[in-house]
Every structure is written in structure tokens, then in C-alpha cells.
Short mmCIF file of C-alpha atoms and ligand atoms in Angstrom, two decimals:
data_model
loop_
_atom_site.label_atom_id
_atom_site.label_comp_id
_atom_site.label_asym_id
_atom_site.label_seq_id
_atom_site.Cartn_x
_atom_site.Cartn_y
_atom_site.Cartn_z
CA UNK B 1097 75.75 110.02 94.72
CA UNK B 1098 74.02 107.41 92.58
CA UNK B 1099 76.19 105.07 90.45
CA UNK B 1100 74.03 106.05 87.43
CA UNK B 1101 74.83 109.73 87.89
CA UNK B 1102 78.57 108.96 88.07
CA UNK B 1103 78.36 106.71 84.96
CA UNK B 1104 76.41 109.39 83.05
CA UNK B 1105 79.00 112.03 83.98
CA UNK B 1106 81.90 109.80 82.83
CA UNK B 1107 79.96 108.92 79.66
CA UNK B 1108 80.04 112.57 78.65
CA UNK B 1109 83.78 112.14 78.07
CA UNK B 1110 84.08 110.82 74.49
CA UNK B 1111 86.89 108.28 74.05
CA UNK B 1112 88.40 106.03 71.43
CA UNK B 1113 88.05 102.26 71.80
CA UNK B 1114 90.92 99.78 72.27
CA UNK B 1115 91.29 96.05 72.58
CA UNK B 1116 93.92 95.11 75.17
CA UNK B 1117 95.68 91.84 74.30
CA UNK B 1118 98.11 89.58 76.12
CA UNK B 1119 99.34 85.99 76.02
CA UNK B 1120 99.64 83.50 78.87
CA UNK B 1121 100.91 79.93 78.31
CA UNK B 1122 100.25 80.16 74.57
CA UNK B 1123 96.66 81.43 74.96
CA UNK B 1124 95.81 84.86 73.57
CA UNK B 1125 93.24 86.88 75.53
CA UNK B 1126 91.63 90.17 74.53
CA UNK B 1127 89.45 92.71 76.34
CA UNK B 1128 87.78 95.89 75.09
CA UNK B 1129 88.89 98.98 77.04
CA UNK B 1130 88.53 102.72 76.78
CA UNK B 1131 90.32 103.55 80.06
CA UNK B 1132 93.66 104.32 78.43
CA UNK B 1133 95.97 107.31 78.28
CA UNK B 1134 99.47 108.37 77.50
CA UNK B 1135 101.41 109.05 80.73
CA UNK B 1136 104.97 110.12 79.88
CA UNK B 1137 107.13 110.90 76.84
CA UNK B 1138 110.52 110.20 78.47
CA UNK B 1139 110.32 107.34 79.25
CA UNK B 1140 107.40 106.43 76.99
CA UNK B 1141 104.65 105.23 79.31
CA UNK B 1142 100.93 104.55 78.97
CA UNK B 1143 98.28 103.38 81.45
CA UNK B 1144 95.23 101.10 81.27
CA UNK B 1145 92.62 100.42 83.95
CA UNK B 1146 91.27 96.88 84.40
CA UNK B 1147 88.23 95.98 86.54
CA UNK B 1148 88.58 93.54 89.45
CA UNK B 1149 86.13 91.08 87.84
CA UNK B 1150 87.83 91.01 84.43
CA UNK B 1151 89.70 87.80 83.64
CA UNK B 1152 92.27 90.07 81.95
CA UNK B 1153 93.46 91.20 85.40
CA UNK B 1154 95.20 87.93 86.36
CA UNK B 1155 96.40 87.40 82.81
CA UNK B 1156 98.32 90.70 82.76
CA UNK B 1157 99.65 90.02 86.27
CA UNK B 1158 101.05 86.72 84.93
CA UNK B 1159 102.37 87.90 81.57
CA UNK B 1160 103.57 91.32 82.85
CA UNK B 1161 102.93 92.57 79.33
CA UNK B 1162 100.03 93.91 77.30
CA UNK B 1163 99.33 95.43 73.90
CA UNK B 1164 96.92 98.26 73.13
CA UNK B 1165 95.11 98.00 69.78
CA UNK B 1166 93.34 101.21 68.75
CA UNK B 1167 90.23 100.41 66.71
CA UNK B 1168 88.91 102.26 63.68
CA UNK B 1169 85.25 102.97 62.96
CA UNK B 1170 84.76 99.81 60.89
CA UNK B 1171 85.90 97.60 63.82
CA UNK B 1172 82.89 97.93 66.13
CA UNK B 1173 82.29 94.19 65.83
CA UNK B 1174 85.76 93.48 67.24
CA UNK B 1175 85.02 95.77 70.18
CA UNK B 1176 81.76 93.90 70.79
CA UNK B 1177 83.51 90.52 70.61
CA UNK B 1178 86.12 91.49 73.22
CA UNK B 1179 83.55 93.19 75.48
CA UNK B 1180 81.45 90.01 75.58
CA UNK B 1181 78.62 91.85 73.76
CA UNK B 1182 78.62 89.14 71.07
CA UNK B 1183 78.11 85.83 72.84
CA UNK B 1184 79.12 83.30 70.15
CA UNK B 1185 82.83 82.48 69.86
CA UNK B 1186 84.38 84.25 66.88
CA UNK B 1187 87.72 83.59 65.23
CA UNK B 1188 89.99 86.64 65.40
CA UNK B 1189 93.31 86.89 63.55
CA UNK B 1190 96.32 88.09 65.51
CA UNK B 1191 99.80 89.09 64.42
CA UNK B 1192 102.84 89.73 66.61
CA UNK B 1193 104.65 92.87 67.74
CA UNK B 1194 107.56 92.60 70.20
CA UNK B 1195 106.45 89.04 71.12
CA UNK B 1196 102.92 90.18 71.92
CA UNK B 1197 99.71 89.29 70.05
CA UNK B 1198 98.16 92.30 68.34
CA UNK B 1199 94.97 92.68 66.32
CA UNK B 1200 95.36 92.56 62.56
CA UNK B 1201 93.90 95.70 61.07
CA UNK B 1202 93.92 97.81 64.26
CA UNK B 1203 94.80 101.38 63.34
CA UNK B 1204 97.63 101.46 65.92
CA UNK B 1205 99.31 98.64 67.85
CA UNK B 1206 101.35 99.40 71.00
CA UNK B 1207 103.29 96.68 72.86
CA UNK B 1208 104.13 97.33 76.52
CA UNK B 1209 105.92 95.84 79.51
CA UNK B 1210 104.24 96.42 82.87
CA UNK B 1211 106.51 98.59 85.03
CA UNK B 1212 104.04 99.34 87.82
CA UNK B 1213 100.60 98.40 89.07
CA UNK B 1214 98.28 100.37 91.36
CA UNK B 1215 95.08 98.96 92.82
CA UNK B 1216 92.59 101.82 93.13
CA UNK B 1217 89.09 100.94 94.32
CA UNK B 1218 87.63 98.22 92.09
CA UNK B 1219 90.15 98.73 89.24
CA UNK B 1220 93.88 98.16 88.77
CA UNK B 1221 96.01 100.62 86.83
CA UNK B 1222 98.82 99.02 84.83
CA UNK B 1223 101.59 101.39 83.83
CA UNK B 1224 103.15 100.11 80.62
CA UNK B 1225 106.54 100.97 79.17
CA UNK B 1226 106.15 101.11 75.38
CA UNK B 1227 108.57 98.64 73.78
CA UNK B 1228 107.33 98.92 70.20
CA UNK B 1229 104.47 100.40 68.21
CA UNK B 1230 103.07 100.38 64.69
CA UNK B 1231 100.85 102.98 63.10
CA UNK B 1232 98.98 100.97 60.50
CA UNK B 1233 96.25 103.27 59.32
CA UNK B 1234 95.03 106.69 60.42
CA UNK B 1235 91.41 106.20 59.38
CA UNK B 1236 88.41 107.50 61.32
CA UNK B 1237 88.56 106.06 64.88
CA UNK B 1238 85.79 104.12 66.62
CA UNK B 1239 84.36 106.44 69.30
CA UNK B 1240 82.49 105.63 72.54
CA UNK B 1241 80.23 108.41 73.87
CA UNK B 1242 77.29 108.37 76.30
CA UNK B 1243 77.46 104.57 76.45
CA UNK B 1244 77.17 104.15 72.65
CA UNK B 1245 79.47 103.50 69.72
CA UNK B 1246 79.75 106.33 67.22
CA UNK B 1247 82.34 107.86 64.87
CA UNK B 1248 83.60 111.34 64.03
CA UNK B 1249 81.84 111.01 60.66
CA UNK B 1250 78.47 110.29 62.32
CA UNK B 1251 79.03 113.23 64.69
CA UNK B 1252 79.59 115.49 61.68
CA UNK B 1253 83.24 116.21 62.57
CA UNK B 1254 85.32 116.88 59.45
CA UNK B 1255 88.45 114.70 59.32
P1 FAD V 138 86.08 87.71 78.98
O1 FAD V 138 84.77 88.26 79.39
O2 FAD V 138 86.46 86.33 79.30
O3 FAD V 138 86.35 87.96 77.43
C1 FAD V 138 85.73 89.00 76.75
C2 FAD V 138 85.28 88.46 75.41
O4 FAD V 138 86.41 88.39 74.55
C3 FAD V 138 84.65 87.06 75.46
O5 FAD V 138 83.44 87.08 74.73
C4 FAD V 138 85.70 86.18 74.79
O6 FAD V 138 85.14 85.12 74.04
C5 FAD V 138 86.42 87.16 73.86
N1 FAD V 138 87.80 86.76 73.63
C6 FAD V 138 88.84 86.84 74.49
N2 FAD V 138 89.97 86.38 73.93
C7 FAD V 138 89.64 85.97 72.66
C8 FAD V 138 90.38 85.41 71.57
N3 FAD V 138 91.68 85.09 71.65
N4 FAD V 138 89.73 85.19 70.40
C9 FAD V 138 88.39 85.49 70.26
N5 FAD V 138 87.62 86.00 71.29
C10 FAD V 138 88.25 86.24 72.46
N6 FAD V 138 86.57 97.01 81.28
C11 FAD V 138 87.68 97.38 81.97
O7 FAD V 138 88.09 96.68 82.92
N7 FAD V 138 88.40 98.50 81.63
C12 FAD V 138 88.03 99.32 80.61
O8 FAD V 138 88.68 100.31 80.32
C13 FAD V 138 86.84 98.96 79.87
N8 FAD V 138 86.43 99.73 78.85
C14 FAD V 138 85.36 99.34 78.09
C15 FAD V 138 84.98 100.11 76.99
C16 FAD V 138 83.92 99.74 76.19
C17 FAD V 138 83.55 100.59 75.00
C18 FAD V 138 83.19 98.56 76.50
C19 FAD V 138 82.04 98.13 75.64
C20 FAD V 138 83.54 97.77 77.59
C21 FAD V 138 84.64 98.16 78.40
N9 FAD V 138 85.05 97.39 79.51
C22 FAD V 138 86.14 97.76 80.24
C23 FAD V 138 84.33 96.15 79.87
C24 FAD V 138 85.08 94.89 79.38
O9 FAD V 138 85.40 94.96 78.00
C25 FAD V 138 84.18 93.63 79.60
O10 FAD V 138 83.77 93.59 80.94
C26 FAD V 138 84.93 92.35 79.22
O11 FAD V 138 84.01 91.30 79.00
C27 FAD V 138 85.89 91.90 80.30
O12 FAD V 138 86.73 90.94 79.72
P2 FAD V 138 87.41 89.75 80.49
O13 FAD V 138 88.89 89.99 80.54
O14 FAD V 138 86.70 89.48 81.78
O15 FAD V 138 87.29 88.57 79.52
#
């Protein structure tokens, strides 16, 4: 099977867009990610998947913590900053939730402690125990579909 065919198949699954944040030795690092899901209600667990070439990988291994920041439709620029799609350095404001940096204005912020890690192929799955969360704003989410940013509004979905 061609990589392109696999990517196209996965791209047919529409997702939200998150920025994963963590802090190591006083430096805040962020990375755009859509590989995220809720795993368990009791205990409250989530999972993210981080590529082997991402600098975020070693940072989470060191900090043993991460936060998930769910973006809304007006935050595409933030997604592009933390995916390296905007090359110039940009200043981003962070606030703190359970001692973790979180993105100001994200619709939801979820702070986690890593309780398990599984290397699978070229990605590592980090299971996170949710230690705190804040629902800031339930506006239209930023959506990623077929390799492009979109929103429910643009897709004609009533919300
Ligand atoms: P870098 O490439 O070093 O950093 C990424 C960018 O963030 C850089 O431009 C950097 O300047 C900026 N940045 C970091 N910290 C700060 C800060 N404190 N202030 C301001 N700017 C900062 N990859 C995955 O592994 N898993 C996924 O689930 C995933 N999903 C994705 C979903 C989408 C929609 C997109 C567009 C990309 C996704 N990626 C995913 C790819 C991933 O976002 C990029 O490969 C990213 O560049 C990898 O980040 P890095 O940790 O290597 O950090």
C-alpha cells in the first residue's frame, strides 16, 4: 500500500485540532496535534500520539506532563504556528493550569500527568491522567479534514 493512499484514508476522518503544551526547565513548548482521544472515564484518561521526529517527544518524556488545548475556528493561526507552518517566531501568551502552560483563549484546556507510554511504529502514545481541566468557550471548533483546515460553519453544519 502506498503512503499516500493511507494518508488519504486517514484524512477522511474529520478531527478537531489541538495544541499540546509542556514545560521543561522553564521553557514552554507547543505542538499542533489532532491524534487525540478520550480513553477512560474512571480514571479519567486521554491519549495523544507524538511522531518520532517531533521535538515534543523528548520534552514530554522529561516533563512527564502535557496539556491539551482544543482550538476554536478563529485559532487557525495558532495551529499553523505550532505545526511549523508559519516560519517566523511569534509571541504566544500562555496561562497556567495545574502547573502546566496552557493556551490563552483555547476553547478547552486539559492538564495531564503521563501514566504510560507505548512506542508503536514511528509514533509514541502518551496516556495522560487528567489532573484538571477548564471549559472556556464552546464556540465552533477548528476542524481538520482531508489535509485542510475547515469549520462546521464552512461545512454547512448547524451548531
Ligand atoms: P517544533 O517544530 O520545534 O515546533 C513547532 C513550531 O511551534 C515551531 O514553529 C516553533 O517555533 C513553535 N513553538 C513551539 N513552542 C513555542 C512557544 N513557546 N512560543 C511560540 N512558538 C512556539 N504531529 C504529531 O506528532 N502528532 C499529531 O497528532 C499531529 N497532528 C497534527 C495535526 C495537524 C492539523 C497538523 C497541521 C500537524 C500535526 N502534526 C502532528 C505535525 C506537527 O504539528 C509538526 O510536525 C510540528 O512541527 C512538530 O513539532 P515539534 O515538537 O517537532 O516542534
